[in-house]
Every structure is written in structure tokens, then in C-alpha cells.
Tab-separated table of C-alpha atoms and ligand atoms in Angstrom:
chain	number	residue	atom	x	y	z
A	212	UNK	CA	-12.014	-20.714	-6.712
A	213	UNK	CA	-8.948	-18.632	-5.977
A	214	UNK	CA	-7.585	-18.346	-2.718
A	215	UNK	CA	-8.431	-15.835	-0.413
A	216	UNK	CA	-5.474	-13.722	0.889
A	217	UNK	CA	-7.152	-11.094	2.942
A	218	UNK	CA	-10.050	-10.485	4.367
A	219	UNK	CA	-12.079	-7.788	6.411
A	220	UNK	CA	-15.112	-8.864	8.145
A	221	UNK	CA	-17.588	-6.615	9.450
A	222	UNK	CA	-15.223	-4.208	9.984
A	223	UNK	CA	-16.047	-0.820	11.972
A	224	UNK	CA	-13.750	1.646	13.630
A	225	UNK	CA	-15.242	4.665	15.433
A	226	UNK	CA	-13.334	7.955	16.342
A	227	UNK	CA	-15.137	9.231	19.015
A	228	UNK	CA	-18.678	10.268	17.544
A	229	UNK	CA	-17.566	9.331	14.267
A	230	UNK	CA	-17.973	6.237	12.584
A	231	UNK	CA	-14.963	6.213	9.940
A	232	UNK	CA	-15.306	2.727	8.603
A	233	UNK	CA	-18.684	1.039	9.145
A	234	UNK	CA	-19.330	-2.589	8.830
A	235	UNK	CA	-17.150	-3.146	5.954
A	236	UNK	CA	-16.244	-6.779	4.653
A	237	UNK	CA	-13.908	-7.010	1.632
A	238	UNK	CA	-12.057	-10.355	0.345
A	239	UNK	CA	-9.085	-10.076	-1.490
A	240	UNK	CA	-8.015	-13.163	-3.617
A	241	UNK	CA	-4.431	-13.786	-4.347
A	242	UNK	CA	-2.579	-12.398	-7.070
A	243	UNK	CA	-5.070	-9.826	-8.176
A	244	UNK	CA	-5.369	-6.077	-8.157
A	245	UNK	CA	-8.149	-4.708	-6.153
A	246	UNK	CA	-9.100	-0.930	-5.711
A	247	UNK	CA	-10.640	0.723	-3.338
A	248	UNK	CA	-11.945	4.254	-4.059
A	249	UNK	CA	-14.745	6.649	-2.823
A	250	UNK	CA	-14.822	10.409	-2.211
A	251	UNK	CA	-12.316	12.177	0.403
A	252	UNK	CA	-13.266	11.340	4.012
A	253	UNK	CA	-14.880	7.884	2.729
A	254	UNK	CA	-12.359	5.878	5.046
A	255	UNK	CA	-10.297	4.671	2.472
A	256	UNK	CA	-6.913	5.417	4.019
A	257	UNK	CA	-8.045	4.426	7.674
A	258	UNK	CA	-8.997	0.759	6.312
A	259	UNK	CA	-5.260	0.782	5.486
A	260	UNK	CA	-4.494	1.790	8.758
A	261	UNK	CA	-6.784	-0.995	10.052
A	262	UNK	CA	-5.202	-3.729	7.613
A	263	UNK	CA	-1.965	-2.667	8.763
A	264	UNK	CA	-2.259	-2.695	12.748
A	265	UNK	CA	-2.190	1.177	13.519
A	266	UNK	CA	-5.551	1.003	14.836
A	267	UNK	CA	-7.116	-2.216	16.022
A	268	UNK	CA	-11.139	-2.557	14.423
A	269	UNK	CA	-13.551	-1.313	17.354
A	270	UNK	CA	-15.720	-4.295	15.880
A	271	UNK	CA	-14.865	-7.102	13.175
A	272	UNK	CA	-11.842	-8.936	11.965
A	273	UNK	CA	-9.227	-9.309	9.412
A	274	UNK	CA	-7.446	-12.491	8.484
A	275	UNK	CA	-4.638	-12.278	6.268
A	276	UNK	CA	-3.835	-16.039	5.137
A	277	UNK	CA	-6.696	-17.381	7.202
A	278	UNK	CA	-4.584	-15.793	10.368
A	279	UNK	CA	-6.218	-13.453	12.421
A	280	UNK	CA	-3.805	-9.991	12.070
A	281	UNK	CA	-6.381	-7.627	13.615
A	282	UNK	CA	-5.480	-6.722	17.121
A	283	UNK	CA	-1.565	-7.535	16.315
A	284	UNK	CA	1.306	-4.939	16.532
A	285	UNK	CA	2.384	-3.002	12.952
A	286	UNK	CA	5.618	-4.482	12.706
A	287	UNK	CA	4.275	-8.276	13.269
A	288	UNK	CA	2.018	-7.616	10.628
A	289	UNK	CA	4.611	-6.334	8.270
A	290	UNK	CA	6.373	-9.333	9.204
A	291	UNK	CA	3.714	-11.834	7.728
A	292	UNK	CA	4.060	-9.758	4.349
A	293	UNK	CA	1.890	-7.198	4.313
A	294	UNK	CA	3.271	-3.654	3.129
A	295	UNK	CA	2.428	-0.379	2.674
A	296	UNK	CA	2.634	3.058	0.962
A	297	UNK	CA	1.570	6.247	2.302
A	298	UNK	CA	-1.197	8.808	0.952
A	299	UNK	CA	1.684	11.578	1.692
A	300	UNK	CA	5.404	10.980	0.972
A	301	UNK	CA	7.445	10.017	3.675
A	302	UNK	CA	10.849	10.091	2.460
A	303	UNK	CA	14.337	11.269	4.212
A	304	UNK	CA	15.194	13.616	1.896
A	305	UNK	CA	18.697	14.103	3.119
A	306	UNK	CA	19.461	10.297	2.864
A	307	UNK	CA	20.456	8.591	-0.334
A	308	UNK	CA	18.118	6.611	-2.538
A	309	UNK	CA	19.144	3.237	-1.466
A	310	UNK	CA	19.405	4.290	2.663
A	311	UNK	CA	15.592	5.123	2.065
A	312	UNK	CA	15.140	1.660	0.989
A	313	UNK	CA	16.836	-0.080	3.531
A	314	UNK	CA	15.438	1.620	6.248
A	315	UNK	CA	12.353	-0.020	5.886
A	316	UNK	CA	13.778	-3.347	6.258
A	317	UNK	CA	15.803	-2.700	9.802
A	318	UNK	CA	12.433	-2.890	11.504
A	319	UNK	CA	12.442	-6.408	10.402
A	320	UNK	CA	15.730	-7.637	11.056
A	321	UNK	CA	16.686	-9.310	13.880
A	322	UNK	CA	19.359	-7.192	14.672
A	323	UNK	CA	17.726	-3.839	14.598
A	324	UNK	CA	18.668	-0.406	13.198
A	325	UNK	CA	20.392	0.584	16.197
A	326	UNK	CA	23.067	-2.217	16.271
A	327	UNK	CA	23.181	-1.965	12.532
A	328	UNK	CA	25.188	1.077	13.089
A	329	UNK	CA	27.190	-0.371	15.615
A	330	UNK	CA	27.756	-3.635	13.242
A	331	UNK	CA	28.822	-6.940	15.418
A	332	UNK	CA	29.399	-9.898	12.485
A	333	UNK	CA	25.574	-10.763	12.398
A	334	UNK	CA	24.552	-7.253	11.736
A	335	UNK	CA	27.050	-7.608	8.736
A	336	UNK	CA	25.493	-10.416	7.097
A	337	UNK	CA	22.148	-9.247	8.090
A	338	UNK	CA	23.015	-5.940	6.330
A	339	UNK	CA	24.416	-7.166	3.130
A	340	UNK	CA	21.295	-9.296	2.556
A	341	UNK	CA	18.857	-5.848	3.405
A	342	UNK	CA	21.144	-3.988	0.646
A	343	UNK	CA	20.863	-7.025	-1.721
A	344	UNK	CA	16.723	-6.888	-1.428
A	345	UNK	CA	16.946	-2.985	-1.431
A	346	UNK	CA	18.871	-2.895	-4.806
A	347	UNK	CA	16.578	-5.565	-6.288
A	348	UNK	CA	13.686	-3.593	-5.475
A	349	UNK	CA	15.005	-0.227	-6.806
A	350	UNK	CA	16.047	-2.172	-10.064
A	351	UNK	CA	12.001	-2.945	-9.997
A	352	UNK	CA	11.006	0.238	-10.050
A	353	UNK	CA	13.837	1.643	-12.252
A	354	UNK	CA	15.605	3.729	-9.775
A	355	UNK	CA	18.579	1.415	-9.332
A	356	UNK	CA	20.988	3.543	-11.311
A	357	UNK	CA	19.837	6.138	-8.899
A	358	UNK	CA	20.767	4.151	-5.536
A	359	UNK	CA	23.456	7.154	-4.337
A	360	UNK	CA	21.496	10.411	-5.124
A	361	UNK	CA	19.894	12.138	-2.194
A	362	UNK	CA	15.914	11.218	-2.448
A	363	UNK	CA	15.233	14.993	-2.395
A	364	UNK	CA	16.607	15.404	-5.922
A	365	UNK	CA	14.563	12.845	-7.666
A	366	UNK	CA	11.748	13.868	-9.557
A	367	UNK	CA	8.360	13.602	-7.692
A	368	UNK	CA	7.120	10.731	-9.837
A	369	UNK	CA	10.478	8.619	-8.844
A	370	UNK	CA	10.166	9.460	-5.128
A	371	UNK	CA	6.781	7.847	-5.324
A	372	UNK	CA	7.920	4.811	-7.124
A	373	UNK	CA	11.094	4.956	-4.388
A	374	UNK	CA	8.063	4.614	-1.320
A	375	UNK	CA	6.970	1.597	-3.033
A	376	UNK	CA	10.513	0.250	-3.570
A	377	UNK	CA	10.911	0.789	-0.408
A	378	UNK	CA	7.703	-1.024	0.416
A	379	UNK	CA	8.659	-4.044	-1.772
A	380	UNK	CA	12.147	-4.548	-0.394
A	381	UNK	CA	10.348	-6.419	3.186
A	382	UNK	CA	9.220	-9.101	0.447
A	383	UNK	CA	5.571	-8.953	1.047
A	384	UNK	CA	2.676	-10.847	0.021
A	385	UNK	CA	0.340	-7.959	-0.225
A	386	UNK	CA	1.136	-4.213	-0.751
A	387	UNK	CA	-1.018	-1.761	-0.128
A	388	UNK	CA	-0.818	1.620	-2.126
A	389	UNK	CA	-2.508	4.625	-0.895
A	390	UNK	CA	-2.824	7.263	-3.832
A	391	UNK	CA	0.192	6.194	-5.370
A	392	UNK	CA	-0.692	8.361	-8.704
A	393	UNK	CA	-1.658	11.174	-6.912
A	394	UNK	CA	0.177	14.416	-8.257
A	395	UNK	CA	2.087	12.441	-11.121
A	396	UNK	CA	1.742	13.741	-14.797
A	397	UNK	CA	-0.015	11.457	-17.482
A	398	UNK	CA	3.791	10.134	-18.451
A	399	UNK	CA	4.431	9.090	-14.751
A	400	UNK	CA	1.466	7.242	-14.341
A	401	UNK	CA	1.712	5.376	-17.378
A	402	UNK	CA	5.050	4.408	-16.134
A	403	UNK	CA	3.732	3.822	-12.613
A	404	UNK	CA	1.130	1.486	-14.219
A	405	UNK	CA	3.617	-0.342	-16.067
A	406	UNK	CA	5.475	-0.903	-12.537
A	407	UNK	CA	2.175	-1.885	-10.761
A	408	UNK	CA	1.580	-4.925	-13.395
A	409	UNK	CA	5.055	-5.838	-13.063
A	410	UNK	CA	4.543	-6.213	-9.222
A	411	UNK	CA	1.328	-8.484	-9.984
A	412	UNK	CA	3.511	-10.544	-12.600
A	413	UNK	CA	5.632	-11.431	-9.257
A	414	UNK	CA	2.908	-13.053	-7.479
A	415	UNK	CA	1.926	-10.298	-5.129
A	416	UNK	CA	-1.774	-9.054	-4.348
A	417	UNK	CA	-1.994	-5.119	-4.615
A	418	UNK	CA	-4.910	-3.057	-2.687
A	419	UNK	CA	-4.847	0.286	-4.324
A	420	UNK	CA	-6.561	3.498	-3.359
A	421	UNK	CA	-6.648	5.834	-6.265
A	422	UNK	CA	-8.770	8.652	-7.150
A	423	UNK	CA	-7.565	8.648	-11.096
A	424	UNK	CA	-10.827	6.642	-12.563
A	425	UNK	CA	-8.661	5.565	-15.810
A	426	UNK	CA	-6.056	4.443	-13.673
A	427	UNK	CA	-8.275	2.668	-11.311
A	428	UNK	CA	-10.314	1.332	-14.033
A	429	UNK	CA	-7.340	0.061	-16.220
A	430	UNK	CA	-5.727	-1.983	-13.385
A	431	UNK	CA	-8.152	-3.402	-11.230
A	432	UNK	CA	-9.718	-6.970	-11.505
A	433	UNK	CA	-12.480	-5.676	-8.889
A	434	UNK	CA	-13.361	-2.516	-7.287
A	435	UNK	CA	-14.827	-1.347	-3.529
A	436	UNK	CA	-16.463	1.850	-3.247
A	437	UNK	CA	-17.113	3.995	0.143
A	438	UNK	CA	-19.050	6.503	1.173
A	439	UNK	CA	-18.936	7.947	4.840
A	440	UNK	CA	-17.541	4.422	5.804
A	441	UNK	CA	-20.101	2.276	4.201
A	442	UNK	CA	-19.327	-0.060	1.114
A	443	UNK	CA	-21.558	1.005	-1.266
A	444	UNK	CA	-20.666	-1.076	-4.022
A	445	UNK	CA	-18.444	-3.489	-5.498
A	446	UNK	CA	-17.677	-5.201	-8.660
A	447	UNK	CA	-15.803	-5.033	-11.967
A	448	UNK	CA	-14.819	-1.920	-13.368
A	449	UNK	CA	-17.831	-2.006	-15.889
A	450	UNK	CA	-20.176	-2.987	-12.973
A	451	UNK	CA	-18.981	-0.327	-10.884
A	452	UNK	CA	-19.017	2.485	-13.542
A	453	UNK	CA	-22.810	2.058	-14.162
A	454	UNK	CA	-24.126	1.716	-10.471
A	455	UNK	CA	-26.453	4.466	-9.869
A	456	UNK	CA	-25.220	4.270	-6.149
A	457	UNK	CA	-21.574	4.736	-7.186
A	458	UNK	CA	-22.931	7.713	-9.048
A	459	UNK	CA	-24.837	9.240	-6.716
A	460	UNK	CA	-22.097	9.008	-3.956
A	461	UNK	CA	-19.979	11.147	-6.513
A	462	UNK	CA	-22.509	13.498	-7.540
A	463	UNK	CA	-21.472	17.204	-6.467
A	464	UNK	CA	-18.033	15.729	-5.235
A	465	UNK	CA	-14.329	16.057	-6.590
A	466	UNK	CA	-13.944	13.158	-8.469
A	467	UNK	CA	-10.566	14.434	-9.856
B	70	LIG	N1	-7.109	8.933	14.140
B	70	LIG	C1	-8.129	9.619	13.954
B	70	LIG	N2	-9.013	10.138	14.887
B	70	LIG	C2	-9.887	10.860	14.372
B	70	LIG	N3	-10.747	10.984	13.035
B	70	LIG	C3	-9.875	10.223	12.152
B	70	LIG	C4	-8.872	9.476	12.716
B	70	LIG	N4	-8.675	8.901	11.227
B	70	LIG	C5	-9.190	9.155	10.336
B	70	LIG	N5	-10.449	9.890	10.643
B	70	LIG	C6	-11.610	10.325	9.962
B	70	LIG	O1	-12.230	9.662	9.286
B	70	LIG	C7	-12.721	9.590	8.048
B	70	LIG	C8	-11.811	8.583	7.380
B	70	LIG	O2	-10.987	9.226	6.834
B	70	LIG	P1	-10.012	8.895	5.902
B	70	LIG	O3	-9.754	7.142	6.124
B	70	LIG	O4	-8.429	9.823	5.804
B	70	LIG	O5	-10.870	9.303	4.247
B	70	LIG	P2	-10.051	8.599	3.029
B	70	LIG	O6	-8.714	8.004	3.121
B	70	LIG	O7	-10.764	8.079	2.260
B	70	LIG	O8	-10.152	10.171	2.343
B	70	LIG	C9	-12.334	11.497	7.808
B	70	LIG	O9	-13.445	11.998	8.505
B	70	LIG	C10	-11.254	11.325	9.120
B	70	LIG	O10	-11.584	12.703	9.948
B	71	LIG	MG1	-6.788	8.376	2.054
């Protein structure tokens, strides 16, 4: 039996009258690539927001390495080893590629971002470590040669990879990727797929939300399917593809 890294137990969140996530349980084994799919509005991004502490669940609990994380603050959860990217690109276009990665780590250093600008001796040492970790993450995403370019000048596919680099530089154990291939051309998707496999080879666990079925099916060990906040199916890619409940959920809806 593999070790369970992340577990959602009967997790529910309500926004006013809307139950965005409804009694969802998911277990993710260490070192695996798990996907979460479902029609738009199914609650996928909300599950990532719950895992990263943006919202506490209304009911249920989330554990990471057997420690309860639901109710903890986002920065604490990041420090424990969970990193994420967002569905929509969140880069600082006027900053360099390297600066965009570094900014993701300042939140977890003792000195903090503000004192980093003031530069005390401890800060300088931390700064060096941050730069090194950032360059390593950029190398992994094959963007190290663009470290000094402005983020806005990167092609779209590389901007999305830059966001993954920023997440990777925090040295996570689990990385949550929210629609990382959205808007990419087939070549960019292929490159990204190989990089996600490289991340897995480093020993990380990956939780992936993605609409591109070919992408999801070829990468994931297991897939969970959400519809209207409820988990309607879970299994291997082959099992999911033939599940009538999944087919019904997608009927008449945009699959992409
Ligand atoms: N902060 C919020 N307040 C109110 N409703 C929200 C909030 N966040 C998400 N929702 C709603 O929850 C549902 C699920 O949204 P989301 O998780 O973004 O779906 P998905 O990522 O699967 O497309 C949607 O109906 C959305 O409008
Ligand atoms: Mg979403």
C-alpha cells in the first residue's frame, strides 16, 4: 500500500444557497498524478481553494501527511509543502522571469518581502538561497535562459510554465495545477506533459485539473469526476471513459 499524502474527507462548502462542493472524499497517494475533471462550474477550482486554505470547508476535513490542514492559513499550508498554480495567469508582466519566481518564495522566508528590499545580512543569505532555488525551478521548466526577460515578453505557453516554476521554487511535496494546458497549442501541450512527468520523477505528487481529455488520460494514474459539486465517479482513465455517469454528465456540455 502506498502512502496517502492528501485526503479530503466528506468535504462540503456552501456559498450562500449554493453547495459548490458537496460531500467529496478523495485520497491521493504519494508520487502519483491524480486528475480532477468535470464540466465548468463543477467545483474543481473550489476544491483547490479548499486544499490551499483560501476557504475553510463548511463541513468535513482535509489532511496532508496525516495532519489536519483545513482551517489553517494559506501561507502555513504553503510552508507545509503544498503549492499551486491558478486557472488564470497571475504573473507580473513588468517584472523579469526570475523576479516572478522569487516573489513566490518571499512569503515563506523569515525576513519577508519588505525587509528583503531593505537588505540586512540575514536577508542577503536568504536572498541567495531564494535565487538559487528559483533558478533551479526555472531550469526544470526550461526557462533558465530567459531569467532576465520581462514576463510579458514570453510566449503564452512559457508564461504558464513560469507559473509552475514559481510554485516549484517553494519546494513543495504536492503541486496543484489548475488547467495548466488551457489555451496551449499541441506542441506546447506536449512539452508541458513531459515537464509534468519530470516533476513526478522528482518524487512530487501532482493534482491536476484539466479539460483536455487526451492530456488528462495520458498523464493521470487515477481520475476523479465532479458534477455539480458531487464526486460522480473515480477510477483509472479506462474506467472513467466507459462510466455511463461520466458520459451523461458531459452530454450537451462543452468538453473541449
Ligand atoms: N467565492 C465564491 N462565492 C460564491 N460562489 C462561488 C465562489 N467560488 C466559487 N463559486 C461557485 O462555485 C461553483 C464552482 O465553481 P468552480 O470551483 O470555479 O468551478 P470549476 O473550477 O469546476 O469550473 C460555481 O457555481 C461558482 O460560481
Ligand atoms: Mg475552475
